[in-house]
Amino acid sequence: MSTNPKGRRAAVAALVTVTALALASCGGTPAASPSGASTSSASQKLTVVTHDSFNLSEEVLAKFKADSGLDVTFVAPGDAGTVTNQLVLTKDSPLGDVVFGIDNTFAGRALAEGVIAPYAAQGLPAADADALKADDSGRLVPIDFGDVCINADTAWFEANGKAVPATLDDLVKPEYADLLVVPNAASSSPGLSFLVATVGAKGDPGWVDYWTQLKANGVLVAKDWTEAYTVQFSGSSGKGPRPLVLSYSTSPAFEVVDGAAPPTASLLQTCFRQVEYAGVIEGAANPEGAQEFIEFLLSPEVQADIPGQMYMYPAVTSTELPAEWVQYAPLSDAPFTVPATEIAEKRDGWIRTWTSTVVG
Amino acid sequence: MTRRVGWTLAGAIPLAFLAVFFAWPVATLVGRGFFPDGPFTLDGFAQVFSDARTWRVIRTTLAQAAAGTVAAVLLGIPGAWVLYRTRFPGRWLVRAIVTVPFVLPSVVVGVAFKSLVISTGPLGHLGLDRSFAIIVASLVFFNYAVVVRTVGGLWASLDPRVEQAASVLGASPGRVFWTITIPALAPAIASAAALVFLFCASAYGVVMVLGGASYGTIETEIWFLTTQLLDLTGAAALSIVQLVVVGAALIVSSRLQASQARAQRLRTDESVESPWTARRDLGPTILTATVVVGLLLFPIATLVQRSLTTASGLGLDHYANLASTGGGTLSVPVWEAVGNSLRTASAATVLALVLGLLVSLVVSRSPRNEVGRRALGLLDAAFMLPLGVSAVTVGFGFLITLNRPPLDLRSSLVLVPIAQALVALPLVVRVLLPVLRAIDPRLREAAAVLGASPGKVLRDIDLAFLGRGLGLATGFAFATALGEFGATSFLARPDQPTLPVVVFRLIGRPGLENQGMGFAAAVLLAVGCAVVMGLAERMRPQEAMTW
């Protein structure tokens, strides 16, 4: 066979060029600069790590970028657990400068692993900070909170002539057999929150017995909140078979149609209070920018933006709430609590025990 | 000599890409599992494998993947015949529809299938909820297109005259099919089966939604151990199991392909297609129509219906909302997410095509010695691995490898198309390789003897025959990139979401408006995919000469 090295080389060179161009062009914006580089421009960049529900109005974010002059990059690798564990994994070369979205079921882990640097936030009134704190070290700053509660399809109960249950103990009564659906505690953050609520209510290991009763009473375990609420729950647009579901105390406000009272309600005696924190990442390349971002999250604009964007209550409790929240999204006045340190210590074991008890 | 350098380079470029963006991150993360506190230990293995749950998870994974693969192949072959060897009006539309499931985010498909089979759903009375059958049905839903297109791609260029000759000589249609057609298609069938098996074995969300919490798979366990517990030791043990399963599947498939691969008579014109005739095509058509309507369109129809359901009956309100940020649930209007999706998917497609073409050309060579052949077999299998290895392992691996200059890409947008290309690349290779392998080497030799330069041989023979395959591969790569969610979700940028990320967000919120918008966005994704695939189908090669 004859050869034509020139042609071949040209072809290969062309392919190499195309590959390089493809790689170079696919970003559209320049790649992030190496964090930790000691150039003067490093302080102008800020990398914000958040959970995947993070959301703020475009105008509010644009204003922060304009006011601070920072070149902000957001990364959202997953839920609160994923974010926390990624920070732990990358301790030696931090993933970013500031984190938002670690909740109180994972706060203990983040604190124990030392991935959060101390920072005393200015924008949070002392009373609010005290009510929502994760520990006394003042590292994680509360940004928002919400109650994870059982929701009931009140229309269903009315149509079927049953009283709406009120407490955790009601849920194991025979008259409420096969009515409840909850997300899996191993694969869903609200699912884990409800597991912790039962630990708070029944103690450890009393909760195991409670779940055994729930199981005997026909509790259905869905993969995640989406399956539980949008497929299995009868009170959502999915019109599923089960009139009791684990969701948030704010969910009924989103089922309001044309201003009429929502067809669902949350059971305020079944709640776990979830608090979401922000913190400066230990070893951050731009700690000043990180602090600036935390103050931004506590600013009146962002705090007022949180209910509509992230469906949580602002940590600054003097913030004005949307009208339908005042009416249909009440908070529990006695949510179950478990200290973050205890959760950190025992969470993994609880999930494994829960899985073998309820899922089998 | 220069030839060898050229081919080595052609293999080395994609291999370097695979090494940096896949092998290195995965090996580093799995390696951490073996050295949790410094010295090497197998304690994690002992612990994981002494748990009865682990074995159940492995059994479930193998059972659903095997059943899903067999069902998709058995249903897909008649589909490939009908859609690639017969001509009928509207065929392009059916071909496009078949690919739609491939891009639908699994969260939406989970909701659609589950809504059909739960007790209050339209199929509730069949008792399919939490059954093995419904899991297999959903796996076929996702993977039917893989079989139809991979097998169809080769079938569409098989010279029908061999079959015609056999039947003129008195062979019955059944005999012709089993002794001529099936062996000729075997490489493509083995290739498709391997792909489907890898997709099924790493299926995540859908299996747990449809089967219930007790249907844990290796993939769901790795996700749980890594993201929720950061138990890298346990995750590493399961990752090794996953690699063994995937590796075994790839070996079986490549043996099958090697034993069956042979030069075929290929054609690049349309003479291989014949008009639809009832006598010959009715059977496969009924089967294919049942699959397309019953298994593919029915769940898609429930999505459409939910996207049209508003508080006051049916309407287009949710579609109108797509222009907005949905009352604030999204950081950007859906149209911007569409732009993000198209941009990253285009970049990923270019990347996957260039690298996939290089890999296919290299792997399709026939070295004279055994070592060379083995090396090419390994190379081929290596590029399939990203499909079978957990996105979580790759994603967490990125964090601890691509973390220093010059490769601190962790918060870089470049990683999104790269991750998508890793997943699309094996599909490109699977479509192109059977066609390249089927080219009679004598054709190249004859051209060379007649004085054609290697470049000309490559262009006028290999690339000419690849023409149609390239169209298919482009469409496939684009659709894969568009729908990719696993790896993309780890790299997601809240301010620049892609369409599947937006769907995931909207579906994850209470209220009819969010849900409706989520379904509308999913329908948009489906339509976009159908359009792209329809266009890719029309990319026609320049006619090549055949013997």
Short mmCIF file of C-alpha atoms in Angstrom, two decimals, chain B residues 252-547:
data_model
loop_
_atom_site.label_atom_id
_atom_site.label_comp_id
_atom_site.label_asym_id
_atom_site.label_seq_id
_atom_site.Cartn_x
_atom_site.Cartn_y
_atom_site.Cartn_z
CA VAL B 252 -19.02 -10.95 26.44
CA SER B 253 -20.15 -8.32 23.99
CA SER B 254 -16.74 -7.84 22.38
CA ARG B 255 -16.28 -11.63 22.04
CA LEU B 256 -19.62 -11.80 20.28
CA GLN B 257 -18.73 -8.92 18.03
CA ALA B 258 -15.30 -10.33 17.23
CA SER B 259 -16.61 -13.77 16.42
CA GLN B 260 -19.31 -12.37 14.19
CA ALA B 261 -17.64 -9.37 12.65
CA ARG B 262 -16.97 -9.86 9.00
CA ALA B 263 -16.91 -7.81 5.91
CA GLN B 264 -20.38 -7.24 4.60
CA ARG B 265 -21.65 -6.00 1.36
CA LEU B 266 -22.65 -2.48 2.23
CA ARG B 267 -24.47 0.10 0.23
CA THR B 268 -24.86 3.76 0.87
CA ASP B 269 -27.76 4.45 -1.48
CA GLU B 270 -31.38 3.89 -0.64
CA SER B 271 -31.87 0.81 -2.77
CA VAL B 272 -31.82 -1.39 0.34
CA GLU B 273 -35.12 0.03 1.46
CA SER B 274 -38.24 -1.29 -0.10
CA PRO B 275 -41.77 0.03 0.10
CA TRP B 276 -43.86 -1.32 2.94
CA THR B 277 -45.81 -4.44 1.99
CA ALA B 278 -48.43 -6.01 4.19
CA ARG B 279 -47.49 -9.59 3.38
CA ARG B 280 -43.92 -9.21 4.53
CA ASP B 281 -44.08 -6.37 7.04
CA LEU B 282 -47.40 -6.67 8.83
CA GLY B 283 -46.14 -8.80 11.73
CA PRO B 284 -43.16 -6.66 12.70
CA THR B 285 -45.22 -3.54 12.10
CA ILE B 286 -47.96 -4.58 14.51
CA LEU B 287 -45.36 -5.38 17.15
CA THR B 288 -43.51 -2.12 16.60
CA ALA B 289 -46.71 -0.08 16.58
CA THR B 290 -47.70 -1.69 19.88
CA VAL B 291 -44.37 -0.80 21.44
CA VAL B 292 -44.34 2.74 20.06
CA VAL B 293 -47.92 3.54 21.00
CA GLY B 294 -48.33 1.50 24.16
CA LEU B 295 -44.93 1.75 25.74
CA LEU B 296 -43.49 5.00 24.42
CA LEU B 297 -46.35 7.32 23.54
CA PHE B 298 -48.68 6.41 26.40
CA PRO B 299 -46.37 7.64 29.19
CA ILE B 300 -45.36 10.63 27.05
CA ALA B 301 -49.06 11.43 26.61
CA THR B 302 -49.52 11.59 30.38
CA LEU B 303 -46.70 14.14 30.49
CA VAL B 304 -48.39 16.19 27.79
CA GLN B 305 -51.70 15.94 29.58
CA ARG B 306 -50.21 17.13 32.87
CA SER B 307 -48.46 19.97 31.07
CA LEU B 308 -51.86 21.10 29.77
CA THR B 309 -53.83 20.69 33.00
CA THR B 310 -54.51 24.05 34.60
CA ALA B 311 -56.67 25.09 37.51
CA SER B 312 -59.52 25.89 35.12
CA GLY B 313 -59.31 22.88 32.80
CA LEU B 314 -56.99 22.42 29.84
CA GLY B 315 -54.87 25.26 28.57
CA LEU B 316 -51.48 26.46 27.47
CA ASP B 317 -50.85 28.53 30.61
CA HIS B 318 -47.85 26.48 31.71
CA TYR B 319 -46.24 26.90 28.31
CA ALA B 320 -46.82 30.63 28.47
CA ASN B 321 -45.15 30.60 31.90
CA LEU B 322 -42.02 29.09 30.38
CA ALA B 323 -41.11 32.56 29.20
CA SER B 324 -40.97 33.68 32.83
CA THR B 325 -39.17 32.47 35.91
CA GLY B 326 -42.30 30.75 37.17
CA GLY B 327 -43.14 33.24 39.89
CA GLY B 328 -39.58 33.00 41.11
CA THR B 329 -38.97 29.25 41.37
CA LEU B 330 -36.27 29.58 38.72
CA SER B 331 -33.36 31.95 38.61
CA VAL B 332 -33.65 32.37 34.85
CA PRO B 333 -36.54 32.07 32.38
CA VAL B 334 -36.79 28.64 30.78
CA TRP B 335 -35.74 30.07 27.43
CA GLU B 336 -32.37 30.90 28.88
CA ALA B 337 -32.06 27.34 30.13
CA VAL B 338 -32.86 26.17 26.60
CA GLY B 339 -30.00 28.33 25.35
CA ASN B 340 -27.65 26.87 27.98
CA SER B 341 -28.71 23.35 27.03
CA LEU B 342 -28.21 23.91 23.32
CA ARG B 343 -24.80 25.50 23.84
CA THR B 344 -23.39 22.81 26.09
CA ALA B 345 -24.98 19.98 24.09
CA SER B 346 -23.48 21.37 20.85
CA ALA B 347 -20.03 21.55 22.39
CA ALA B 348 -20.43 18.06 23.82
CA THR B 349 -21.59 16.73 20.44
CA VAL B 350 -18.58 18.15 18.60
CA LEU B 351 -16.28 16.72 21.23
CA ALA B 352 -17.95 13.30 21.23
CA LEU B 353 -18.04 13.12 17.43
CA VAL B 354 -14.40 14.04 16.92
CA LEU B 355 -13.16 11.70 19.63
CA GLY B 356 -15.68 8.98 18.71
CA LEU B 357 -14.65 9.11 15.07
CA LEU B 358 -10.98 8.75 16.03
CA VAL B 359 -11.75 5.82 18.34
CA SER B 360 -13.93 4.11 15.74
CA LEU B 361 -11.36 4.48 12.98
CA VAL B 362 -8.59 3.13 15.17
CA VAL B 363 -10.62 0.26 16.58
CA SER B 364 -11.89 -0.76 13.14
CA ARG B 365 -8.36 -1.40 11.85
CA SER B 366 -7.39 -5.04 11.59
CA PRO B 367 -3.85 -5.49 12.91
CA ARG B 368 -2.04 -8.56 11.67
CA ASN B 369 -0.95 -9.79 15.08
CA GLU B 370 -2.90 -11.01 18.08
CA VAL B 371 -1.42 -8.39 20.45
CA GLY B 372 -2.63 -5.59 18.23
CA ARG B 373 -6.12 -7.07 18.01
CA ARG B 374 -6.31 -7.47 21.77
CA ALA B 375 -5.10 -3.93 22.33
CA LEU B 376 -7.82 -2.60 20.06
CA GLY B 377 -10.42 -4.71 21.86
CA LEU B 378 -9.36 -3.19 25.16
CA LEU B 379 -9.38 0.28 23.72
CA ASP B 380 -12.91 -0.26 22.50
CA ALA B 381 -14.10 -1.50 25.90
CA ALA B 382 -12.36 1.32 27.76
CA PHE B 383 -14.52 3.95 26.13
CA MET B 384 -17.68 2.12 27.14
CA LEU B 385 -16.81 2.19 30.84
CA PRO B 386 -18.14 5.71 31.56
CA LEU B 387 -21.65 4.43 30.87
CA GLY B 388 -21.43 1.72 33.47
CA VAL B 389 -19.61 3.56 36.24
CA SER B 390 -21.58 5.67 38.68
CA ALA B 391 -21.81 9.38 37.91
CA VAL B 392 -21.34 9.94 41.64
CA THR B 393 -17.96 8.24 41.60
CA VAL B 394 -16.84 10.32 38.62
CA GLY B 395 -18.29 13.53 40.10
CA PHE B 396 -16.66 13.11 43.52
CA GLY B 397 -13.47 11.94 41.81
CA PHE B 398 -13.31 15.22 39.88
CA LEU B 399 -13.23 17.08 43.19
CA ILE B 400 -10.05 15.48 44.41
CA THR B 401 -8.18 15.29 41.11
CA LEU B 402 -8.99 18.28 38.94
CA ASN B 403 -8.31 20.55 41.89
CA ARG B 404 -4.99 22.25 41.17
CA PRO B 405 -3.64 24.39 38.38
CA PRO B 406 -3.45 23.92 35.48
CA LEU B 407 -6.50 21.68 35.84
CA ASP B 408 -8.60 23.28 38.54
CA LEU B 409 -11.79 22.79 36.64
CA ARG B 410 -14.09 22.07 39.55
CA SER B 411 -16.15 25.21 39.20
CA SER B 412 -15.56 25.57 35.50
CA LEU B 413 -18.35 25.43 32.97
CA VAL B 414 -16.08 23.41 30.68
CA LEU B 415 -16.69 20.30 32.75
CA VAL B 416 -20.37 20.10 31.80
CA PRO B 417 -19.87 19.42 28.07
CA ILE B 418 -16.90 17.22 28.92
CA ALA B 419 -19.02 15.07 31.22
CA GLN B 420 -21.77 14.92 28.61
CA ALA B 421 -19.26 13.98 25.92
CA LEU B 422 -17.97 11.12 28.06
CA VAL B 423 -21.47 9.65 28.07
CA ALA B 424 -22.18 10.40 24.40
CA LEU B 425 -18.84 9.11 23.09
CA PRO B 426 -19.59 5.38 23.54
CA LEU B 427 -22.87 5.83 21.66
CA VAL B 428 -21.06 7.45 18.76
CA VAL B 429 -18.57 4.58 18.67
CA ARG B 430 -21.34 1.98 18.88
CA VAL B 431 -23.10 3.50 15.88
CA LEU B 432 -19.99 4.01 13.74
CA LEU B 433 -18.02 0.90 14.52
CA PRO B 434 -20.34 -1.79 13.08
CA VAL B 435 -20.48 0.15 9.82
CA LEU B 436 -16.70 0.58 9.62
CA ARG B 437 -16.06 -3.03 10.51
CA ALA B 438 -18.38 -4.18 7.81
CA ILE B 439 -16.41 -2.44 5.07
CA ASP B 440 -14.59 -5.03 3.02
CA PRO B 441 -10.86 -4.38 3.57
CA ARG B 442 -10.28 -5.39 -0.04
CA LEU B 443 -12.03 -2.20 -1.01
CA ARG B 444 -9.37 -0.14 0.77
CA GLU B 445 -6.60 -2.33 -0.56
CA ALA B 446 -7.86 -2.04 -4.11
CA ALA B 447 -8.07 1.72 -3.80
CA ALA B 448 -4.53 1.85 -2.45
CA VAL B 449 -3.22 -0.38 -5.22
CA LEU B 450 -4.86 1.88 -7.74
CA GLY B 451 -2.83 4.74 -6.30
CA ALA B 452 -5.16 6.39 -3.80
CA SER B 453 -3.35 8.01 -0.89
CA PRO B 454 -4.27 6.81 2.62
CA GLY B 455 -6.00 10.13 3.16
CA LYS B 456 -8.04 9.63 0.03
CA VAL B 457 -8.87 6.04 1.02
CA LEU B 458 -10.03 7.30 4.40
CA ARG B 459 -12.12 10.03 2.84
CA ASP B 460 -13.56 8.19 -0.13
CA ILE B 461 -14.18 4.82 1.49
CA ASP B 462 -14.36 4.95 5.29
CA LEU B 463 -15.93 8.36 5.60
CA ALA B 464 -18.22 7.82 2.64
CA PHE B 465 -19.67 4.66 4.13
CA LEU B 466 -19.86 6.38 7.49
CA GLY B 467 -22.02 9.13 6.06
CA ARG B 468 -25.34 7.85 7.25
CA GLY B 469 -23.88 6.53 10.46
CA LEU B 470 -22.47 9.97 11.16
CA GLY B 471 -25.90 11.54 10.85
CA LEU B 472 -27.27 9.00 13.32
CA ALA B 473 -24.33 9.42 15.65
CA THR B 474 -24.66 13.19 15.63
CA GLY B 475 -28.30 13.00 16.54
CA PHE B 476 -27.61 10.41 19.19
CA ALA B 477 -24.75 12.35 20.74
CA PHE B 478 -26.78 15.53 20.78
CA ALA B 479 -29.80 13.85 22.34
CA THR B 480 -27.63 12.18 24.97
CA ALA B 481 -25.94 15.45 25.86
CA LEU B 482 -29.28 17.26 25.95
CA GLY B 483 -30.82 14.76 28.33
CA GLU B 484 -27.78 13.93 30.43
CA PHE B 485 -28.54 14.59 34.06
CA GLY B 486 -26.44 12.39 36.33
CA ALA B 487 -23.06 13.99 35.80
CA THR B 488 -24.53 17.36 34.85
CA SER B 489 -26.36 17.66 38.16
CA PHE B 490 -23.07 17.42 40.06
CA LEU B 491 -21.64 20.19 37.95
CA ALA B 492 -24.80 22.28 37.82
CA ARG B 493 -24.53 26.02 38.02
CA PRO B 494 -27.60 27.51 39.70
CA ASP B 495 -27.33 30.69 37.66
CA GLN B 496 -26.89 28.81 34.34
CA PRO B 497 -29.11 25.73 34.55
CA THR B 498 -29.71 23.36 31.65
CA LEU B 499 -33.21 22.26 30.70
CA PRO B 500 -33.17 18.92 32.58
CA VAL B 501 -31.97 20.75 35.71
CA VAL B 502 -34.88 23.17 35.36
CA VAL B 503 -37.35 20.29 34.99
CA PHE B 504 -35.89 18.65 38.09
CA ARG B 505 -36.29 21.88 40.06
CA LEU B 506 -39.84 22.60 39.01
CA ILE B 507 -41.06 19.05 39.61
CA GLY B 508 -39.49 19.25 43.06
CA ARG B 509 -41.80 22.07 44.17
CA PRO B 510 -45.36 21.98 45.46
CA GLY B 511 -48.23 23.63 43.62
CA LEU B 512 -49.95 23.08 40.29
CA GLU B 513 -48.10 25.93 38.60
CA ASN B 514 -44.61 24.63 39.32
CA GLN B 515 -45.56 21.08 38.44
CA GLY B 516 -47.33 22.09 35.25
CA MET B 517 -44.38 24.21 34.20
CA GLY B 518 -42.03 21.32 34.91
CA PHE B 519 -44.05 19.02 32.67
CA ALA B 520 -44.26 21.71 29.99
CA ALA B 521 -40.47 22.09 30.10
CA ALA B 522 -40.12 18.31 29.79
CA VAL B 523 -42.41 18.30 26.75
CA LEU B 524 -40.31 21.10 25.29
CA LEU B 525 -37.21 18.96 25.82
CA ALA B 526 -38.93 16.02 24.12
CA VAL B 527 -40.00 18.10 21.13
CA GLY B 528 -36.52 19.62 20.85
CA CYS B 529 -35.04 16.16 20.81
CA ALA B 530 -37.46 14.92 18.17
CA VAL B 531 -36.64 17.90 15.94
CA VAL B 532 -32.88 17.37 16.31
CA MET B 533 -33.18 13.68 15.58
CA GLY B 534 -35.42 14.35 12.60
CA LEU B 535 -32.84 16.74 11.17
CA ALA B 536 -29.95 14.36 11.86
CA GLU B 537 -31.82 11.65 9.95
CA ARG B 538 -31.88 13.86 6.91
CA MET B 539 -28.14 14.34 6.82
CA ARG B 540 -27.35 12.33 3.73
CA PRO B 541 -23.92 11.12 2.80
CA GLN B 542 -22.40 11.85 -0.51
CA GLU B 543 -22.98 8.73 -2.55
CA ALA B 544 -20.21 6.20 -2.35
CA MET B 545 -19.35 3.58 -4.83
CA THR B 546 -20.10 -0.02 -4.14
CA TRP B 547 -18.98 -3.13 -5.86
#
